[in-house]
């Protein structure tokens, strides 16, 4: 497994301190974020999942703790839209350039609006997908939000 992806290159070029961690990805697992948390021995609130959504028909991204569910209403409001829905996996792969299970908010092919769950900002360090299945980057949530130009808001149901 390569530890260099567009996501890790993005973080390096942005001079964001981060640590790359890998784990054994289970392609049959239903909830990738919870699987990653267990494999890394971390609390699920510190392992964030990247969700590709559509807001008023446009692509966007929400980053929330892996043990929580996204509120579409809150995500839409945070990103200045009226409505939000989950993006189809094939569209998410095409827009981000990553495979489902390895989608990172960092280094996506197309820049889209991004929102990060406010509760994650209380953690000293969080894990976010590093652009490959079984690869996570560990970094300060403030650094992640700054690098992404992300909106920080309450996004979970």
GROMACS .gro file of N, CA and C in nm:
model
  471
    1UNK      N    1   0.085  -0.119   0.000
    1UNK     CA    2   0.000   0.000   0.000
    1UNK      C    3   0.089   0.124   0.000
    2UNK      N    4   0.061   0.211  -0.093
    2UNK     CA    5   0.134   0.336  -0.101
    2UNK      C    6   0.087   0.429   0.011
    3UNK      N    7   0.181   0.495   0.074
    3UNK     CA    8   0.146   0.590   0.179
    3UNK      C    9   0.146   0.733   0.124
    4UNK      N   10   0.167   0.744  -0.007
    4UNK     CA   11   0.163   0.874  -0.072
    4UNK      C   12   0.042   0.877  -0.166
    5UNK      N   13  -0.048   0.968  -0.139
    5UNK     CA   14  -0.169   0.985  -0.219
    5UNK      C   15  -0.185   1.134  -0.248
    6UNK      N   16  -0.282   1.169  -0.329
    6UNK     CA   17  -0.308   1.312  -0.351
    6UNK      C   18  -0.339   1.382  -0.219
    7UNK      N   19  -0.406   1.310  -0.128
    7UNK     CA   20  -0.441   1.369   0.002
    7UNK      C   21  -0.317   1.399   0.085
    8UNK      N   22  -0.226   1.303   0.095
    8UNK     CA   23  -0.105   1.326   0.175
    8UNK      C   24  -0.015   1.430   0.108
    9UNK      N   25  -0.012   1.431  -0.024
    9UNK     CA   26   0.066   1.533  -0.096
    9UNK      C   27   0.008   1.672  -0.072
   10UNK      N   28  -0.126   1.682  -0.072
   10UNK     CA   29  -0.194   1.807  -0.044
   10UNK      C   30  -0.152   1.859   0.094
   11UNK      N   31  -0.156   1.771   0.195
   11UNK     CA   32  -0.120   1.813   0.331
   11UNK      C   33   0.026   1.854   0.341
   12UNK      N   34   0.113   1.780   0.275
   12UNK     CA   35   0.256   1.813   0.276
   12UNK      C   36   0.280   1.948   0.210
   13UNK      N   37   0.218   1.971   0.094
   13UNK     CA   38   0.235   2.098   0.023
   13UNK      C   39   0.177   2.215   0.103
   14UNK      N   40   0.070   2.189   0.180
   14UNK     CA   41   0.010   2.294   0.263
   14UNK      C   42   0.084   2.311   0.396
   15UNK      N   43   0.189   2.231   0.415
   15UNK     CA   44   0.270   2.234   0.538
   15UNK      C   45   0.186   2.210   0.663
   16UNK      N   46   0.096   2.112   0.650
   16UNK     CA   47   0.011   2.072   0.763
   16UNK      C   48   0.075   1.950   0.829
   17UNK      N   49   0.105   1.961   0.958
   17UNK     CA   50   0.163   1.849   1.032
   17UNK      C   51   0.062   1.735   1.035
   18UNK      N   52   0.107   1.618   0.994
   18UNK     CA   53   0.019   1.501   0.994
   18UNK      C   54   0.101   1.374   1.003
   19UNK      N   55   0.034   1.269   1.046
   19UNK     CA   56   0.095   1.136   1.056
   19UNK      C   57   0.008   1.042   0.974
   20UNK      N   58   0.070   0.959   0.893
   20UNK     CA   59  -0.003   0.863   0.811
   20UNK      C   60  -0.010   0.730   0.886
   21UNK      N   61  -0.131   0.677   0.898
   21UNK     CA   62  -0.152   0.548   0.964
   21UNK      C   63  -0.230   0.457   0.872
   22UNK      N   64  -0.189   0.332   0.864
   22UNK     CA   65  -0.262   0.236   0.780
   22UNK      C   66  -0.322   0.127   0.868
   23UNK      N   67  -0.423   0.060   0.814
   23UNK     CA   68  -0.489  -0.050   0.883
   23UNK      C   69  -0.541  -0.146   0.777
   24UNK      N   70  -0.578  -0.266   0.820
   24UNK     CA   71  -0.631  -0.365   0.728
   24UNK      C   72  -0.777  -0.333   0.696
   25UNK      N   73  -0.799  -0.287   0.575
   25UNK     CA   74  -0.933  -0.250   0.529
   25UNK      C   75  -1.011  -0.376   0.496
   26UNK      N   76  -1.135  -0.383   0.544
   26UNK     CA   77  -1.223  -0.497   0.516
   26UNK      C   78  -1.325  -0.453   0.411
   27UNK      N   79  -1.309  -0.500   0.285
   27UNK     CA   80  -1.401  -0.457   0.180
   27UNK      C   81  -1.545  -0.500   0.204
   28UNK      N   82  -1.568  -0.597   0.291
   28UNK     CA   83  -1.703  -0.642   0.322
   28UNK      C   84  -1.767  -0.566   0.437
   29UNK      N   85  -1.689  -0.480   0.501
   29UNK     CA   86  -1.741  -0.405   0.615
   29UNK      C   87  -1.842  -0.301   0.571
   30UNK      N   88  -1.945  -0.281   0.652
   30UNK     CA   89  -2.051  -0.187   0.616
   30UNK      C   90  -2.014  -0.042   0.649
   31UNK      N   91  -1.956  -0.020   0.764
   31UNK     CA   92  -1.929   0.117   0.809
   31UNK      C   93  -1.779   0.138   0.820
   32UNK      N   94  -1.724   0.198   0.713
   32UNK     CA   95  -1.580   0.214   0.700
   32UNK      C   96  -1.520   0.292   0.817
   33UNK      N   97  -1.585   0.401   0.858
   33UNK     CA   98  -1.531   0.483   0.967
   33UNK      C   99  -1.521   0.408   1.098
   34UNK      N  100  -1.624   0.330   1.131
   34UNK     CA  101  -1.621   0.252   1.255
   34UNK      C  102  -1.518   0.141   1.247
   35UNK      N  103  -1.504   0.082   1.130
   35UNK     CA  104  -1.403  -0.021   1.108
   35UNK      C  105  -1.263   0.038   1.129
   36UNK      N  106  -1.240   0.157   1.075
   36UNK     CA  107  -1.111   0.224   1.091
   36UNK      C  108  -1.083   0.255   1.238
   37UNK      N  109  -1.184   0.305   1.309
   37UNK     CA  110  -1.166   0.338   1.451
   37UNK      C  111  -1.126   0.215   1.530
   38UNK      N  112  -1.195   0.105   1.505
   38UNK     CA  113  -1.162  -0.019   1.577
   38UNK      C  114  -1.021  -0.067   1.543
   39UNK      N  115  -0.987  -0.065   1.415
   39UNK     CA  116  -0.855  -0.112   1.372
   39UNK      C  117  -0.742  -0.025   1.428
   40UNK      N  118  -0.768   0.105   1.443
   40UNK     CA  119  -0.667   0.197   1.494
   40UNK      C  120  -0.667   0.205   1.646
   41UNK      N  121  -0.768   0.142   1.710
   41UNK     CA  122  -0.778   0.149   1.857
   41UNK      C  123  -0.815   0.287   1.905
   42UNK      N  124  -0.894   0.359   1.826
   42UNK     CA  125  -0.932   0.497   1.859
   42UNK      C  126  -1.082   0.506   1.886
   43UNK      N  127  -1.119   0.606   1.964
   43UNK     CA  128  -1.260   0.634   1.988
   43UNK      C  129  -1.321   0.680   1.855
   44UNK      N  130  -1.439   0.629   1.817
   44UNK     CA  131  -1.500   0.669   1.690
   44UNK      C  132  -1.524   0.819   1.675
   45UNK      N  133  -1.533   0.892   1.785
   45UNK     CA  134  -1.554   1.036   1.773
   45UNK      C  135  -1.430   1.108   1.719
   46UNK      N  136  -1.313   1.041   1.724
   46UNK     CA  137  -1.189   1.099   1.672
   46UNK      C  138  -1.157   1.052   1.530
   47UNK      N  139  -1.231   0.954   1.481
   47UNK     CA  140  -1.210   0.904   1.345
   47UNK      C  141  -1.326   0.958   1.261
   48UNK      N  142  -1.295   1.052   1.174
   48UNK     CA  143  -1.397   1.122   1.099
   48UNK      C  144  -1.421   1.055   0.964
   49UNK      N  145  -1.547   1.057   0.920
   49UNK     CA  146  -1.580   1.002   0.789
   49UNK      C  147  -1.609   1.117   0.693
   50UNK      N  148  -1.575   1.093   0.568
   50UNK     CA  149  -1.594   1.192   0.462
   50UNK      C  150  -1.715   1.150   0.380
   51UNK      N  151  -1.817   1.234   0.378
   51UNK     CA  152  -1.940   1.205   0.305
   51UNK      C  153  -1.956   1.304   0.190
   52UNK      N  154  -1.975   1.252   0.072
   52UNK     CA  155  -2.000   1.338  -0.043
   52UNK      C  156  -2.151   1.354  -0.056
   53UNK      N  157  -2.193   1.480  -0.063
   53UNK     CA  158  -2.334   1.513  -0.070
   53UNK      C  159  -2.359   1.608  -0.187
   54UNK      N  160  -2.486   1.630  -0.214
   54UNK     CA  161  -2.525   1.731  -0.312
   54UNK      C  162  -2.610   1.833  -0.238
   55UNK      N  163  -2.574   1.960  -0.257
   55UNK     CA  164  -2.652   2.068  -0.196
   55UNK      C  165  -2.713   2.148  -0.311
   56UNK      N  166  -2.843   2.157  -0.314
   56UNK     CA  167  -2.914   2.224  -0.423
   56UNK      C  168  -2.860   2.176  -0.559
   57UNK      N  169  -2.830   2.045  -0.568
   57UNK     CA  170  -2.784   1.985  -0.692
   57UNK      C  171  -2.636   2.001  -0.723
   58UNK      N  172  -2.561   2.065  -0.633
   58UNK     CA  173  -2.416   2.084  -0.652
   58UNK      C  174  -2.338   1.997  -0.555
   59UNK      N  175  -2.218   1.950  -0.595
   59UNK     CA  176  -2.139   1.864  -0.506
   59UNK      C  177  -2.085   1.941  -0.386
   60UNK      N  178  -2.077   1.871  -0.274
   60UNK     CA  179  -2.019   1.926  -0.150
   60UNK      C  180  -1.970   1.808  -0.066
   61UNK      N  181  -1.908   1.840   0.045
   61UNK     CA  182  -1.848   1.737   0.130
   61UNK      C  183  -1.877   1.770   0.276
   62UNK      N  184  -1.909   1.666   0.354
   62UNK     CA  185  -1.929   1.680   0.498
   62UNK      C  186  -1.836   1.584   0.569
   63UNK      N  187  -1.771   1.631   0.674
   63UNK     CA  188  -1.676   1.549   0.751
   63UNK      C  189  -1.729   1.545   0.894
   64UNK      N  190  -1.765   1.423   0.939
   64UNK     CA  191  -1.828   1.408   1.070
   64UNK      C  192  -1.769   1.287   1.142
   65UNK      N  193  -1.785   1.279   1.275
   65UNK     CA  194  -1.739   1.161   1.349
   65UNK      C  195  -1.803   1.033   1.295
   66UNK      N  196  -1.725   0.926   1.292
   66UNK     CA  197  -1.770   0.801   1.230
   66UNK      C  198  -1.886   0.735   1.303
   67UNK      N  199  -1.910   0.772   1.427
   67UNK     CA  200  -2.019   0.710   1.502
   67UNK      C  201  -2.147   0.793   1.498
   68UNK      N  202  -2.151   0.895   1.415
   68UNK     CA  203  -2.268   0.983   1.408
   68UNK      C  204  -2.330   0.980   1.268
   69UNK      N  205  -2.453   1.029   1.259
   69UNK     CA  206  -2.525   1.036   1.132
   69UNK      C  207  -2.537   1.182   1.089
   70UNK      N  208  -2.522   1.206   0.961
   70UNK     CA  209  -2.531   1.341   0.907
   70UNK      C  210  -2.676   1.386   0.899
   71UNK      N  211  -2.702   1.508   0.943
   71UNK     CA  212  -2.833   1.571   0.925
   71UNK      C  213  -2.826   1.648   0.793
   72UNK      N  214  -2.906   1.605   0.696
   72UNK     CA  215  -2.905   1.672   0.566
   72UNK      C  216  -2.952   1.818   0.580
   73UNK      N  217  -3.048   1.839   0.667
   73UNK     CA  218  -3.100   1.975   0.688
   73UNK      C  219  -2.990   2.067   0.743
   74UNK      N  220  -2.915   2.017   0.842
   74UNK     CA  221  -2.807   2.097   0.900
   74UNK      C  222  -2.693   2.117   0.802
   75UNK      N  223  -2.661   2.015   0.724
   75UNK     CA  224  -2.554   2.027   0.624
   75UNK      C  225  -2.590   2.132   0.520
   76UNK      N  226  -2.714   2.127   0.472
   76UNK     CA  227  -2.758   2.225   0.372
   76UNK      C  228  -2.748   2.367   0.430
   77UNK      N  229  -2.798   2.385   0.552
   77UNK     CA  230  -2.795   2.518   0.614
   77UNK      C  231  -2.651   2.567   0.633
   78UNK      N  232  -2.562   2.478   0.678
   78UNK     CA  233  -2.422   2.516   0.702
   78UNK      C  234  -2.353   2.562   0.573
   79UNK      N  235  -2.395   2.503   0.462
   79UNK     CA  236  -2.331   2.536   0.334
   79UNK      C  237  -2.414   2.633   0.249
   80UNK      N  238  -2.512   2.697   0.312
   80UNK     CA  239  -2.590   2.800   0.246
   80UNK      C  240  -2.684   2.750   0.139
   81UNK      N  241  -2.735   2.630   0.158
   81UNK     CA  242  -2.826   2.571   0.059
   81UNK      C  243  -2.962   2.544   0.123
   82UNK      N  244  -3.058   2.512   0.036
   82UNK     CA  245  -3.192   2.479   0.085
   82UNK      C  246  -3.209   2.331   0.112
   83UNK      N  247  -3.143   2.246   0.032
   83UNK     CA  248  -3.161   2.102   0.045
   83UNK      C  249  -3.030   2.028   0.022
   84UNK      N  250  -3.019   1.911   0.084
   84UNK     CA  251  -2.901   1.827   0.066
   84UNK      C  252  -2.944   1.682   0.057
   85UNK      N  253  -2.865   1.605  -0.014
   85UNK     CA  254  -2.889   1.460  -0.022
   85UNK      C  255  -2.754   1.392  -0.045
   86UNK      N  256  -2.750   1.263  -0.014
   86UNK     CA  257  -2.627   1.188  -0.036
   86UNK      C  258  -2.600   1.179  -0.186
   87UNK      N  259  -2.475   1.185  -0.223
   87UNK     CA  260  -2.433   1.173  -0.361
   87UNK      C  261  -2.423   1.025  -0.397
   88UNK      N  262  -2.454   0.990  -0.519
   88UNK     CA  263  -2.440   0.852  -0.565
   88UNK      C  264  -2.292   0.817  -0.564
   89UNK      N  265  -2.258   0.692  -0.523
   89UNK     CA  266  -2.117   0.652  -0.515
   89UNK      C  267  -2.038   0.676  -0.644
   90UNK      N  268  -2.095   0.645  -0.759
   90UNK     CA  269  -2.022   0.665  -0.885
   90UNK      C  270  -1.991   0.813  -0.908
   91UNK      N  271  -2.084   0.901  -0.871
   91UNK     CA  272  -2.060   1.044  -0.886
   91UNK      C  273  -1.952   1.091  -0.788
   92UNK      N  274  -1.956   1.037  -0.665
   92UNK     CA  275  -1.855   1.073  -0.565
   92UNK      C  276  -1.716   1.033  -0.613
   93UNK      N  277  -1.704   0.916  -0.671
   93UNK     CA  278  -1.574   0.871  -0.722
   93UNK      C  279  -1.526   0.958  -0.838
   94UNK      N  280  -1.617   0.992  -0.927
   94UNK     CA  281  -1.581   1.074  -1.043
   94UNK      C  282  -1.536   1.214  -1.000
   95UNK      N  283  -1.608   1.275  -0.907
   95UNK     CA  284  -1.577   1.412  -0.863
   95UNK      C  285  -1.451   1.419  -0.778
   96UNK      N  286  -1.433   1.321  -0.689
   96UNK     CA  287  -1.318   1.326  -0.597
   96UNK      C  288  -1.191   1.265  -0.655
   97UNK      N  289  -1.208   1.166  -0.744
   97UNK     CA  290  -1.092   1.092  -0.794
   97UNK      C  291  -1.049   0.982  -0.699
   98UNK      N  292  -1.127   0.958  -0.596
   98UNK     CA  293  -1.099   0.853  -0.498
   98UNK      C  294  -1.206   0.745  -0.508
   99UNK      N  295  -1.173   0.624  -0.459
   99UNK     CA  296  -1.270   0.516  -0.454
   99UNK      C  297  -1.349   0.524  -0.324
  100UNK      N  298  -1.477   0.488  -0.328
  100UNK     CA  299  -1.559   0.482  -0.207
  100UNK      C  300  -1.485   0.394  -0.106
  101UNK      N  301  -1.481   0.438   0.017
  101UNK     CA  302  -1.405   0.369   0.122
  101UNK      C  303  -1.267   0.431   0.138
  102UNK      N  304  -1.229   0.516   0.043
  102UNK     CA  305  -1.100   0.583   0.047
  102UNK      C  306  -1.112   0.730   0.010
  103UNK      N  307  -1.233   0.784   0.020
  103UNK     CA  308  -1.254   0.925  -0.017
  103UNK      C  309  -1.204   1.016   0.095
  104UNK      N  310  -1.118   1.108   0.056
  104UNK     CA  311  -1.062   1.206   0.148
  104UNK      C  312  -1.111   1.345   0.109
  105UNK      N  313  -1.125   1.435   0.205
  105UNK     CA  314  -1.159   1.573   0.168
  105UNK      C  315  -1.036   1.646   0.112
  106UNK      N  316  -0.918   1.591   0.136
  106UNK     CA  317  -0.793   1.654   0.091
  106UNK      C  318  -0.757   1.608  -0.050
  107UNK      N  319  -0.720   1.703  -0.136
  107UNK     CA  320  -0.670   1.668  -0.268
  107UNK      C  321  -0.772   1.611  -0.364
  108UNK      N  322  -0.897   1.646  -0.347
  108UNK     CA  323  -0.998   1.598  -0.440
  108UNK      C  324  -0.974   1.660  -0.578
  109UNK      N  325  -1.015   1.587  -0.683
  109UNK     CA  326  -0.997   1.636  -0.820
  109UNK      C  327  -1.067   1.769  -0.843
  110UNK      N  328  -1.187   1.782  -0.788
  110UNK     CA  329  -1.264   1.904  -0.803
  110UNK      C  330  -1.285   1.966  -0.665
  111UNK      N  331  -1.254   2.093  -0.652
  111UNK     CA  332  -1.272   2.161  -0.523
  111UNK      C  333  -1.421   2.186  -0.501
  112UNK      N  334  -1.471   2.144  -0.386
  112UNK     CA  335  -1.612   2.159  -0.352
  112UNK      C  336  -1.623   2.222  -0.212
  113UNK      N  337  -1.737   2.282  -0.180
  113UNK     CA  338  -1.757   2.333  -0.044
  113UNK      C  339  -1.749   2.218   0.057
  114UNK      N  340  -1.686   2.245   0.171
  114UNK     CA  341  -1.668   2.142   0.274
  114UNK      C  342  -1.711   2.197   0.409
  115UNK      N  343  -1.781   2.111   0.485
  115UNK     CA  344  -1.820   2.145   0.622
  115UNK      C  345  -1.768   2.036   0.715
  116UNK      N  346  -1.719   2.076   0.830
  116UNK     CA  347  -1.669   1.984   0.933
  116UNK      C  348  -1.754   2.001   1.057
  117UNK      N  349  -1.790   1.888   1.117
  117UNK     CA  350  -1.870   1.888   1.240
  117UNK      C  351  -1.797   1.962   1.352
  118UNK      N  352  -1.868   2.056   1.413
  118UNK     CA  353  -1.812   2.139   1.520
  118UNK      C  354  -1.757   2.055   1.637
  119UNK      N  355  -1.825   1.947   1.674
  119UNK     CA  356  -1.781   1.866   1.789
  119UNK      C  357  -1.641   1.808   1.767
  120UNK      N  358  -1.604   1.782   1.643
  120UNK     CA  359  -1.472   1.727   1.614
  120UNK      C  360  -1.361   1.826   1.647
  121UNK      N  361  -1.393   1.953   1.647
  121UNK     CA  362  -1.293   2.056   1.673
  121UNK      C  363  -1.246   2.055   1.818
  122UNK      N  364  -1.320   1.990   1.906
  122UNK     CA  365  -1.283   1.982   2.048
  122UNK      C  366  -1.172   1.879   2.072
  123UNK      N  367  -1.148   1.794   1.974
  123UNK     CA  368  -1.045   1.690   1.989
  123UNK      C  369  -0.907   1.750   1.959
  124UNK      N  370  -0.803   1.701   2.028
  124UNK     CA  371  -0.668   1.748   2.002
  124UNK      C  372  -0.621   1.701   1.864
  125UNK      N  373  -0.649   1.575   1.834
  125UNK     CA  374  -0.613   1.516   1.705
  125UNK      C  375  -0.727   1.431   1.655
  126UNK      N  376  -0.745   1.428   1.524
  126UNK     CA  377  -0.847   1.345   1.462
  126UNK      C  378  -0.783   1.265   1.348
  127UNK      N  379  -0.855   1.165   1.304
  127UNK     CA  380  -0.814   1.086   1.187
  127UNK      C  381  -0.914   1.114   1.075
  128UNK      N  382  -0.861   1.135   0.955
  128UNK     CA  383  -0.942   1.158   0.837
  128UNK      C  384  -0.884   1.071   0.726
  129UNK      N  385  -0.970   1.019   0.639
  129UNK     CA  386  -0.922   0.931   0.533
  129UNK      C  387  -0.811   0.998   0.454
  130UNK      N  388  -0.709   0.919   0.425
  130UNK     CA  389  -0.591   0.969   0.354
  130UNK      C  390  -0.594   0.947   0.205
  131UNK      N  391  -0.710   0.915   0.149
  131UNK     CA  392  -0.720   0.903   0.004
  131UNK      C  393  -0.703   0.764  -0.050
  132UNK      N  394  -0.708   0.667   0.039
  132UNK     CA  395  -0.693   0.527  -0.003
  132UNK      C  396  -0.760   0.441   0.102
  133UNK      N  397  -0.821   0.332   0.060
  133UNK     CA  398  -0.882   0.240   0.156
  133UNK      C  399  -0.773   0.187   0.248
  134UNK      N  400  -0.800   0.197   0.378
  134UNK     CA  401  -0.704   0.149   0.477
  134UNK      C  402  -0.596   0.249   0.512
  135UNK      N  403  -0.614   0.374   0.475
  135UNK     CA  404  -0.514   0.477   0.503
  135UNK      C  405  -0.581   0.597   0.569
  136UNK      N  406  -0.530   0.637   0.685
  136UNK     CA  407  -0.584   0.752   0.758
  136UNK      C  408  -0.471   0.850   0.785
  137UNK      N  409  -0.505   0.978   0.793
  137UNK     CA  410  -0.408   1.078   0.836
  137UNK      C  411  -0.454   1.132   0.971
  138UNK      N  412  -0.358   1.148   1.060
  138UNK     CA  413  -0.386   1.198   1.195
  138UNK      C  414  -0.334   1.341   1.201
  139UNK      N  415  -0.423   1.434   1.238
  139UNK     CA  416  -0.383   1.575   1.241
  139UNK      C  417  -0.475   1.654   1.332
  140UNK      N  418  -0.438   1.778   1.358
  140UNK     CA  419  -0.522   1.866   1.440
  140UNK      C  420  -0.643   1.908   1.357
  141UNK      N  421  -0.763   1.901   1.415
  141UNK     CA  422  -0.883   1.938   1.338
  141UNK      C  423  -0.881   2.083   1.290
  142UNK      N  424  -0.822   2.174   1.368
  142UNK     CA  425  -0.813   2.313   1.326
  142UNK      C  426  -0.729   2.325   1.198
  143UNK      N  427  -0.621   2.247   1.191
  143UNK     CA  428  -0.536   2.248   1.072
  143UNK      C  429  -0.613   2.194   0.951
  144UNK      N  430  -0.692   2.090   0.973
  144UNK     CA  431  -0.771   2.032   0.864
  144UNK      C  432  -0.870   2.135   0.812
  145UNK      N  433  -0.943   2.200   0.901
  145UNK     CA  434  -1.043   2.299   0.861
  145UNK      C  435  -0.979   2.415   0.785
  146UNK      N  436  -0.866   2.460   0.835
  146UNK     CA  437  -0.797   2.572   0.772
  146UNK      C  438  -0.749   2.533   0.632
  147UNK      N  439  -0.686   2.417   0.618
  147UNK     CA  440  -0.634   2.373   0.490
  147UNK      C  441  -0.744   2.355   0.386
  148UNK      N  442  -0.861   2.314   0.432
  148UNK     CA  443  -0.973   2.287   0.342
  148UNK      C  444  -1.060   2.410   0.317
  149UNK      N  445  -1.039   2.515   0.395
  149UNK     CA  446  -1.128   2.630   0.386
  149UNK      C  447  -1.269   2.590   0.424
  150UNK      N  448  -1.279   2.500   0.521
  150UNK     CA  449  -1.406   2.440   0.558
  150UNK      C  450  -1.488   2.528   0.651
  151UNK      N  451  -1.619   2.514   0.639
  151UNK     CA  452  -1.714   2.572   0.734
  151UNK      C  453  -1.719   2.478   0.853
  152UNK      N  454  -1.714   2.531   0.972
  152UNK     CA  455  -1.730   2.450   1.093
  152UNK      C  456  -1.870   2.476   1.147
  153UNK      N  457  -1.948   2.368   1.159
  153UNK     CA  458  -2.088   2.383   1.200
  153UNK      C  459  -2.138   2.253   1.260
  154UNK      N  460  -2.252   2.262   1.326
  154UNK     CA  461  -2.318   2.143   1.377
  154UNK      C  462  -2.384   2.073   1.258
  155UNK      N  463  -2.341   1.950   1.230
  155UNK     CA  464  -2.388   1.877   1.111
  155UNK      C  465  -2.459   1.747   1.143
  156UNK      N  466  -2.448   1.700   1.267
  156UNK     CA  467  -2.501   1.567   1.299
  156UNK      C  468  -2.644   1.574   1.351
  157UNK      N  469  -2.714   1.464   1.327
  157UNK     CA  470  -2.854   1.454   1.370
  157UNK      C  471  -2.862   1.444   1.520
   0.00000   0.00000   0.00000
